[in-house]
């Protein structure tokens, strides 16, 4: 590797970098990335690892300039789907790509472009494949992939997209240790199972959704918007189980959760409209079952409040 360490080689690489018109010249970035990766490896061979830096490609090596430039240059290639990349760098490239891809998730939820959504799903699949088991960020990346796959399914994708989303959510939950973020993982999997139940009618999915969403509620103490969302999810699953099995306690539980959720949503939040509307439906269902006029009157009040909230949005 001696030629790549020559001063002239480095000078020409820097000149090439200065000629780059922008971030869109992938071929040049790919070339420069490999050049600096080879220089980094050649430097290690020549000098040996510094004390405390014996690992193959750990975080402590990132202060080496050639490695830093290689990772920066090759991240663009990773994002573009390039397969010809140094294997030891893939976890670092995946982390860089994840930081970029995560910023696109909010607008992806509003997108109706199947090609854009499919492209995002492929990118997150590459990120998950490149991040090793046991990596602390792997559950986060699995969750992102599951969310994109579920968006893809909801925009007219195949049933297999929802199945894959559930598998990714389940894997993320299994890889996560106990901690403050666990309710989100429980909620994601529970909501996806409930969505599949609505499609297939599989009772095991509904039972799984009720259990997971119930655990998410118990793990989300206090008040706040997130707890309101989780309560709404659990209420919907309980009402679905009531409609399937006819157990009055499920309907009572759904009504109680909808009421609690309504009390936590801000007055101008769209979730409040949805919860009030569903609360009215659940109260009317209980009136039809038990005949208590108070439930009928409360249903009318809930629907009226839902309309008033919708009018100010």
PDB file of C-alpha atoms in Angstrom, residues 72-294:
ATOM      1  CA  UNK A  72     -18.142  11.052   5.396  1.00  0.00           C
ATOM      2  CA  UNK A  73     -17.515  10.372   1.698  1.00  0.00           C
ATOM      3  CA  UNK A  74     -18.947   6.855   1.662  1.00  0.00           C
ATOM      4  CA  UNK A  75     -22.111   7.738   3.583  1.00  0.00           C
ATOM      5  CA  UNK A  76     -23.467   9.273   0.367  1.00  0.00           C
ATOM      6  CA  UNK A  77     -22.784   6.000  -1.432  1.00  0.00           C
ATOM      7  CA  UNK A  78     -24.555   4.044   1.312  1.00  0.00           C
ATOM      8  CA  UNK A  79     -27.587   6.328   1.044  1.00  0.00           C
ATOM      9  CA  UNK A  80     -27.623   5.854  -2.732  1.00  0.00           C
ATOM     10  CA  UNK A  81     -27.709   2.048  -2.388  1.00  0.00           C
ATOM     11  CA  UNK A  82     -24.096   1.422  -3.460  1.00  0.00           C
ATOM     12  CA  UNK A  83     -23.022  -2.134  -2.601  1.00  0.00           C
ATOM     13  CA  UNK A  84     -19.265  -1.706  -3.154  1.00  0.00           C
ATOM     14  CA  UNK A  85     -18.325  -0.444   0.326  1.00  0.00           C
ATOM     15  CA  UNK A  86     -15.700  -1.475   2.911  1.00  0.00           C
ATOM     16  CA  UNK A  87     -17.392  -4.073   5.102  1.00  0.00           C
ATOM     17  CA  UNK A  88     -15.748  -2.915   8.367  1.00  0.00           C
ATOM     18  CA  UNK A  89     -17.216   0.553   7.808  1.00  0.00           C
ATOM     19  CA  UNK A  90     -20.805  -0.564   7.276  1.00  0.00           C
ATOM     20  CA  UNK A  91     -21.953  -0.031  10.908  1.00  0.00           C
ATOM     21  CA  UNK A  92     -20.559   3.527  10.914  1.00  0.00           C
ATOM     22  CA  UNK A  93     -22.049   4.272   7.496  1.00  0.00           C
ATOM     23  CA  UNK A  94     -25.392   2.906   8.648  1.00  0.00           C
ATOM     24  CA  UNK A  95     -25.394   5.165  11.715  1.00  0.00           C
ATOM     25  CA  UNK A  96     -24.656   8.203   9.565  1.00  0.00           C
ATOM     26  CA  UNK A  97     -27.378   7.201   7.108  1.00  0.00           C
ATOM     27  CA  UNK A  98     -29.862   6.658   9.955  1.00  0.00           C
ATOM     28  CA  UNK A  99     -29.347  10.212  11.200  1.00  0.00           C
ATOM     29  CA  UNK A 100     -30.252  11.476   7.721  1.00  0.00           C
ATOM     30  CA  UNK A 101     -33.145   9.063   7.167  1.00  0.00           C
ATOM     31  CA  UNK A 102     -34.699   9.855  10.559  1.00  0.00           C
ATOM     32  CA  UNK A 103     -35.117  13.500   9.572  1.00  0.00           C
ATOM     33  CA  UNK A 104     -37.285  12.396   6.628  1.00  0.00           C
ATOM     34  CA  UNK A 105     -39.735  10.301   8.667  1.00  0.00           C
ATOM     35  CA  UNK A 106     -42.169  13.125   9.572  1.00  0.00           C
ATOM     36  CA  UNK A 107     -42.708  14.156   5.946  1.00  0.00           C
ATOM     37  CA  UNK A 108     -42.854  10.509   4.885  1.00  0.00           C
ATOM     38  CA  UNK A 109     -45.942  10.058   7.076  1.00  0.00           C
ATOM     39  CA  UNK A 110     -47.672  12.686   4.938  1.00  0.00           C
ATOM     40  CA  UNK A 111     -46.460  11.296   1.610  1.00  0.00           C
ATOM     41  CA  UNK A 112     -48.618   9.474  -0.932  1.00  0.00           C
ATOM     42  CA  UNK A 113     -45.700   8.709  -3.234  1.00  0.00           C
ATOM     43  CA  UNK A 114     -45.267   4.898  -3.345  1.00  0.00           C
ATOM     44  CA  UNK A 115     -41.820   5.150  -4.933  1.00  0.00           C
ATOM     45  CA  UNK A 116     -40.569   7.493  -2.193  1.00  0.00           C
ATOM     46  CA  UNK A 117     -41.939   5.271   0.559  1.00  0.00           C
ATOM     47  CA  UNK A 118     -40.468   2.112  -1.015  1.00  0.00           C
ATOM     48  CA  UNK A 119     -37.090   3.829  -1.338  1.00  0.00           C
ATOM     49  CA  UNK A 120     -37.182   4.767   2.349  1.00  0.00           C
ATOM     50  CA  UNK A 121     -38.067   1.184   3.294  1.00  0.00           C
ATOM     51  CA  UNK A 122     -35.091  -0.173   1.341  1.00  0.00           C
ATOM     52  CA  UNK A 123     -32.775   2.335   3.012  1.00  0.00           C
ATOM     53  CA  UNK A 124     -33.915   1.378   6.501  1.00  0.00           C
ATOM     54  CA  UNK A 125     -33.574  -2.304   5.607  1.00  0.00           C
ATOM     55  CA  UNK A 126     -29.936  -1.654   4.638  1.00  0.00           C
ATOM     56  CA  UNK A 127     -29.366   0.232   7.878  1.00  0.00           C
ATOM     57  CA  UNK A 128     -30.804  -2.599   9.982  1.00  0.00           C
ATOM     58  CA  UNK A 129     -28.787  -5.201   8.075  1.00  0.00           C
ATOM     59  CA  UNK A 130     -25.562  -3.241   8.650  1.00  0.00           C
ATOM     60  CA  UNK A 131     -26.018  -2.615  12.385  1.00  0.00           C
ATOM     61  CA  UNK A 132     -24.825  -5.631  14.419  1.00  0.00           C
ATOM     62  CA  UNK A 133     -26.898  -7.483  16.992  1.00  0.00           C
ATOM     63  CA  UNK A 134     -26.514  -5.951  20.416  1.00  0.00           C
ATOM     64  CA  UNK A 135     -25.869  -2.442  19.104  1.00  0.00           C
ATOM     65  CA  UNK A 136     -27.652   0.060  21.399  1.00  0.00           C
ATOM     66  CA  UNK A 137     -29.307   1.833  18.443  1.00  0.00           C
ATOM     67  CA  UNK A 138     -30.580  -1.330  16.763  1.00  0.00           C
ATOM     68  CA  UNK A 139     -34.042  -1.226  18.442  1.00  0.00           C
ATOM     69  CA  UNK A 140     -34.458   2.380  17.263  1.00  0.00           C
ATOM     70  CA  UNK A 141     -33.570   1.455  13.671  1.00  0.00           C
ATOM     71  CA  UNK A 142     -35.855  -1.598  13.729  1.00  0.00           C
ATOM     72  CA  UNK A 143     -38.688   0.638  14.923  1.00  0.00           C
ATOM     73  CA  UNK A 144     -38.049   3.136  12.139  1.00  0.00           C
ATOM     74  CA  UNK A 145     -38.115   0.326   9.574  1.00  0.00           C
ATOM     75  CA  UNK A 146     -41.349  -1.006  11.071  1.00  0.00           C
ATOM     76  CA  UNK A 147     -42.951   2.440  10.883  1.00  0.00           C
ATOM     77  CA  UNK A 148     -41.979   2.888   7.222  1.00  0.00           C
ATOM     78  CA  UNK A 149     -43.259  -0.584   6.331  1.00  0.00           C
ATOM     79  CA  UNK A 150     -46.547   0.165   8.052  1.00  0.00           C
ATOM     80  CA  UNK A 151     -46.828   3.455   6.144  1.00  0.00           C
ATOM     81  CA  UNK A 152     -46.140   1.528   2.948  1.00  0.00           C
ATOM     82  CA  UNK A 153     -48.906  -0.957   3.779  1.00  0.00           C
ATOM     83  CA  UNK A 154     -51.364   1.822   4.631  1.00  0.00           C
ATOM     84  CA  UNK A 155     -50.722   3.487   1.255  1.00  0.00           C
ATOM     85  CA  UNK A 156     -51.888   0.455  -0.682  1.00  0.00           C
ATOM     86  CA  UNK A 157     -48.976  -1.868  -0.051  1.00  0.00           C
ATOM     87  CA  UNK A 158     -49.120  -5.644   0.271  1.00  0.00           C
ATOM     88  CA  UNK A 159     -50.297  -7.459   3.437  1.00  0.00           C
ATOM     89  CA  UNK A 160     -46.728  -8.746   3.694  1.00  0.00           C
ATOM     90  CA  UNK A 161     -45.595  -5.173   4.432  1.00  0.00           C
ATOM     91  CA  UNK A 162     -47.705  -5.111   7.592  1.00  0.00           C
ATOM     92  CA  UNK A 163     -46.485  -8.596   8.533  1.00  0.00           C
ATOM     93  CA  UNK A 164     -42.897  -7.424   8.127  1.00  0.00           C
ATOM     94  CA  UNK A 165     -43.605  -4.300  10.185  1.00  0.00           C
ATOM     95  CA  UNK A 166     -44.931  -6.474  13.007  1.00  0.00           C
ATOM     96  CA  UNK A 167     -41.834  -8.684  12.841  1.00  0.00           C
ATOM     97  CA  UNK A 168     -39.572  -5.626  13.065  1.00  0.00           C
ATOM     98  CA  UNK A 169     -41.548  -4.144  15.977  1.00  0.00           C
ATOM     99  CA  UNK A 170     -41.399  -7.496  17.770  1.00  0.00           C
ATOM    100  CA  UNK A 171     -37.656  -7.772  17.207  1.00  0.00           C
ATOM    101  CA  UNK A 172     -37.138  -4.212  18.466  1.00  0.00           C
ATOM    102  CA  UNK A 173     -39.100  -4.932  21.637  1.00  0.00           C
ATOM    103  CA  UNK A 174     -37.116  -8.137  22.240  1.00  0.00           C
ATOM    104  CA  UNK A 175     -33.822  -6.292  21.788  1.00  0.00           C
ATOM    105  CA  UNK A 176     -34.771  -3.522  24.209  1.00  0.00           C
ATOM    106  CA  UNK A 177     -33.869  -3.673  27.871  1.00  0.00           C
ATOM    107  CA  UNK A 178     -36.201  -2.221  30.471  1.00  0.00           C
ATOM    108  CA  UNK A 179     -36.194   1.564  30.380  1.00  0.00           C
ATOM    109  CA  UNK A 180     -38.235   4.730  29.930  1.00  0.00           C
ATOM    110  CA  UNK A 181     -38.617   4.180  26.187  1.00  0.00           C
ATOM    111  CA  UNK A 182     -40.282   0.773  26.504  1.00  0.00           C
ATOM    112  CA  UNK A 183     -43.919   2.032  26.330  1.00  0.00           C
ATOM    113  CA  UNK A 184     -43.317   3.284  22.776  1.00  0.00           C
ATOM    114  CA  UNK A 185     -42.169  -0.169  21.660  1.00  0.00           C
ATOM    115  CA  UNK A 186     -45.152  -1.825  23.322  1.00  0.00           C
ATOM    116  CA  UNK A 187     -47.495   0.689  21.689  1.00  0.00           C
ATOM    117  CA  UNK A 188     -46.016   0.279  18.192  1.00  0.00           C
ATOM    118  CA  UNK A 189     -46.359  -3.500  18.240  1.00  0.00           C
ATOM    119  CA  UNK A 190     -49.812  -3.400  19.826  1.00  0.00           C
ATOM    120  CA  UNK A 191     -51.165  -0.921  17.275  1.00  0.00           C
ATOM    121  CA  UNK A 192     -49.731  -2.925  14.369  1.00  0.00           C
ATOM    122  CA  UNK A 193     -51.304  -6.149  15.679  1.00  0.00           C
ATOM    123  CA  UNK A 194     -54.643  -4.356  16.029  1.00  0.00           C
ATOM    124  CA  UNK A 195     -54.341  -3.136  12.434  1.00  0.00           C
ATOM    125  CA  UNK A 196     -53.737  -6.696  11.247  1.00  0.00           C
ATOM    126  CA  UNK A 197     -56.704  -7.929  13.268  1.00  0.00           C
ATOM    127  CA  UNK A 198     -58.896  -5.393  11.488  1.00  0.00           C
ATOM    128  CA  UNK A 199     -57.658  -6.824   8.179  1.00  0.00           C
ATOM    129  CA  UNK A 200     -57.718 -10.557   8.932  1.00  0.00           C
ATOM    130  CA  UNK A 201     -59.933 -10.983  12.005  1.00  0.00           C
ATOM    131  CA  UNK A 202     -57.287 -13.141  13.708  1.00  0.00           C
ATOM    132  CA  UNK A 203     -58.273 -13.192  17.395  1.00  0.00           C
ATOM    133  CA  UNK A 204     -54.690 -13.876  18.515  1.00  0.00           C
ATOM    134  CA  UNK A 205     -53.645 -10.528  17.047  1.00  0.00           C
ATOM    135  CA  UNK A 206     -56.432  -8.752  18.922  1.00  0.00           C
ATOM    136  CA  UNK A 207     -55.544 -10.456  22.201  1.00  0.00           C
ATOM    137  CA  UNK A 208     -51.897  -9.537  21.659  1.00  0.00           C
ATOM    138  CA  UNK A 209     -52.870  -5.928  20.951  1.00  0.00           C
ATOM    139  CA  UNK A 210     -54.937  -5.655  24.149  1.00  0.00           C
ATOM    140  CA  UNK A 211     -52.119  -7.127  26.237  1.00  0.00           C
ATOM    141  CA  UNK A 212     -49.398  -4.939  24.732  1.00  0.00           C
ATOM    142  CA  UNK A 213     -51.403  -1.711  24.798  1.00  0.00           C
ATOM    143  CA  UNK A 214     -52.463  -2.409  28.361  1.00  0.00           C
ATOM    144  CA  UNK A 215     -48.811  -2.872  29.317  1.00  0.00           C
ATOM    145  CA  UNK A 216     -47.964   0.377  27.513  1.00  0.00           C
ATOM    146  CA  UNK A 217     -50.607   2.264  29.520  1.00  0.00           C
ATOM    147  CA  UNK A 218     -49.312   0.828  32.795  1.00  0.00           C
ATOM    148  CA  UNK A 219     -45.760   1.802  31.835  1.00  0.00           C
ATOM    149  CA  UNK A 220     -46.777   5.382  30.948  1.00  0.00           C
ATOM    150  CA  UNK A 221     -47.612   7.091  34.236  1.00  0.00           C
ATOM    151  CA  UNK A 222     -48.899  10.602  34.778  1.00  0.00           C
ATOM    152  CA  UNK A 223     -50.526  12.769  32.164  1.00  0.00           C
ATOM    153  CA  UNK A 224     -49.549  13.978  28.742  1.00  0.00           C
ATOM    154  CA  UNK A 225     -50.115  13.652  25.023  1.00  0.00           C
ATOM    155  CA  UNK A 226     -48.315  10.333  24.652  1.00  0.00           C
ATOM    156  CA  UNK A 227     -50.370   8.694  27.384  1.00  0.00           C
ATOM    157  CA  UNK A 228     -53.513  10.019  25.678  1.00  0.00           C
ATOM    158  CA  UNK A 229     -52.461   8.335  22.414  1.00  0.00           C
ATOM    159  CA  UNK A 230     -51.732   5.039  24.173  1.00  0.00           C
ATOM    160  CA  UNK A 231     -55.071   5.168  26.012  1.00  0.00           C
ATOM    161  CA  UNK A 232     -56.874   5.751  22.718  1.00  0.00           C
ATOM    162  CA  UNK A 233     -55.141   2.735  21.195  1.00  0.00           C
ATOM    163  CA  UNK A 234     -56.081   0.491  24.119  1.00  0.00           C
ATOM    164  CA  UNK A 235     -59.671   1.757  24.076  1.00  0.00           C
ATOM    165  CA  UNK A 236     -59.991   0.892  20.400  1.00  0.00           C
ATOM    166  CA  UNK A 237     -58.665  -2.634  20.958  1.00  0.00           C
ATOM    167  CA  UNK A 238     -61.009  -3.204  23.913  1.00  0.00           C
ATOM    168  CA  UNK A 239     -63.984  -2.018  21.881  1.00  0.00           C
ATOM    169  CA  UNK A 240     -62.982  -4.328  19.022  1.00  0.00           C
ATOM    170  CA  UNK A 241     -62.833  -7.251  21.466  1.00  0.00           C
ATOM    171  CA  UNK A 242     -66.272  -6.310  22.809  1.00  0.00           C
ATOM    172  CA  UNK A 243     -67.679  -6.337  19.288  1.00  0.00           C
ATOM    173  CA  UNK A 244     -66.064  -9.738  18.712  1.00  0.00           C
ATOM    174  CA  UNK A 245     -66.872 -11.466  22.040  1.00  0.00           C
ATOM    175  CA  UNK A 246     -69.595  -9.301  23.597  1.00  0.00           C
ATOM    176  CA  UNK A 247     -68.044  -8.981  27.083  1.00  0.00           C
ATOM    177  CA  UNK A 248     -69.531  -5.844  28.737  1.00  0.00           C
ATOM    178  CA  UNK A 249     -66.351  -5.283  30.797  1.00  0.00           C
ATOM    179  CA  UNK A 250     -64.432  -4.640  27.559  1.00  0.00           C
ATOM    180  CA  UNK A 251     -66.900  -1.943  26.530  1.00  0.00           C
ATOM    181  CA  UNK A 252     -66.768  -0.426  30.020  1.00  0.00           C
ATOM    182  CA  UNK A 253     -62.981  -0.446  29.818  1.00  0.00           C
ATOM    183  CA  UNK A 254     -63.001   1.213  26.398  1.00  0.00           C
ATOM    184  CA  UNK A 255     -65.309   3.999  27.612  1.00  0.00           C
ATOM    185  CA  UNK A 256     -63.136   4.633  30.683  1.00  0.00           C
ATOM    186  CA  UNK A 257     -59.965   4.851  28.553  1.00  0.00           C
ATOM    187  CA  UNK A 258     -61.574   7.151  25.990  1.00  0.00           C
ATOM    188  CA  UNK A 259     -62.717   9.471  28.774  1.00  0.00           C
ATOM    189  CA  UNK A 260     -59.245   9.553  30.319  1.00  0.00           C
ATOM    190  CA  UNK A 261     -57.668  10.223  26.923  1.00  0.00           C
ATOM    191  CA  UNK A 262     -60.089  13.094  26.210  1.00  0.00           C
ATOM    192  CA  UNK A 263     -59.085  14.731  29.492  1.00  0.00           C
ATOM    193  CA  UNK A 264     -55.402  14.681  28.462  1.00  0.00           C
ATOM    194  CA  UNK A 265     -55.570  15.867  24.857  1.00  0.00           C
ATOM    195  CA  UNK A 266     -55.108  19.616  24.335  1.00  0.00           C
ATOM    196  CA  UNK A 267     -58.366  21.349  23.444  1.00  0.00           C
ATOM    197  CA  UNK A 268     -57.278  21.923  19.832  1.00  0.00           C
ATOM    198  CA  UNK A 269     -55.613  18.549  19.169  1.00  0.00           C
ATOM    199  CA  UNK A 270     -57.022  16.316  16.364  1.00  0.00           C
ATOM    200  CA  UNK A 271     -56.701  13.316  18.683  1.00  0.00           C
ATOM    201  CA  UNK A 272     -59.314  14.871  20.947  1.00  0.00           C
ATOM    202  CA  UNK A 273     -61.821  14.899  18.093  1.00  0.00           C
ATOM    203  CA  UNK A 274     -61.163  11.230  17.360  1.00  0.00           C
ATOM    204  CA  UNK A 275     -61.402  10.183  21.013  1.00  0.00           C
ATOM    205  CA  UNK A 276     -64.610  12.141  21.598  1.00  0.00           C
ATOM    206  CA  UNK A 277     -66.184  10.647  18.480  1.00  0.00           C
ATOM    207  CA  UNK A 278     -65.188   7.093  19.471  1.00  0.00           C
ATOM    208  CA  UNK A 279     -66.365   7.747  23.033  1.00  0.00           C
ATOM    209  CA  UNK A 280     -69.781   8.702  21.690  1.00  0.00           C
ATOM    210  CA  UNK A 281     -69.928   5.515  19.600  1.00  0.00           C
ATOM    211  CA  UNK A 282     -68.944   3.360  22.601  1.00  0.00           C
ATOM    212  CA  UNK A 283     -71.497   5.032  24.866  1.00  0.00           C
ATOM    213  CA  UNK A 284     -74.244   4.477  22.301  1.00  0.00           C
ATOM    214  CA  UNK A 285     -73.224   0.812  22.026  1.00  0.00           C
ATOM    215  CA  UNK A 286     -73.575   0.476  25.794  1.00  0.00           C
ATOM    216  CA  UNK A 287     -76.955   2.203  25.658  1.00  0.00           C
ATOM    217  CA  UNK A 288     -78.079  -0.284  23.007  1.00  0.00           C
ATOM    218  CA  UNK A 289     -76.888  -3.138  25.232  1.00  0.00           C
ATOM    219  CA  UNK A 290     -78.027  -1.959  28.677  1.00  0.00           C
ATOM    220  CA  UNK A 291     -80.634   0.713  27.884  1.00  0.00           C
ATOM    221  CA  UNK A 292     -79.397   3.366  30.322  1.00  0.00           C
ATOM    222  CA  UNK A 293     -80.564   6.794  29.027  1.00  0.00           C
ATOM    223  CA  UNK A 294     -77.532   8.416  30.707  1.00  0.00           C
TER     224      UNK A 294
END
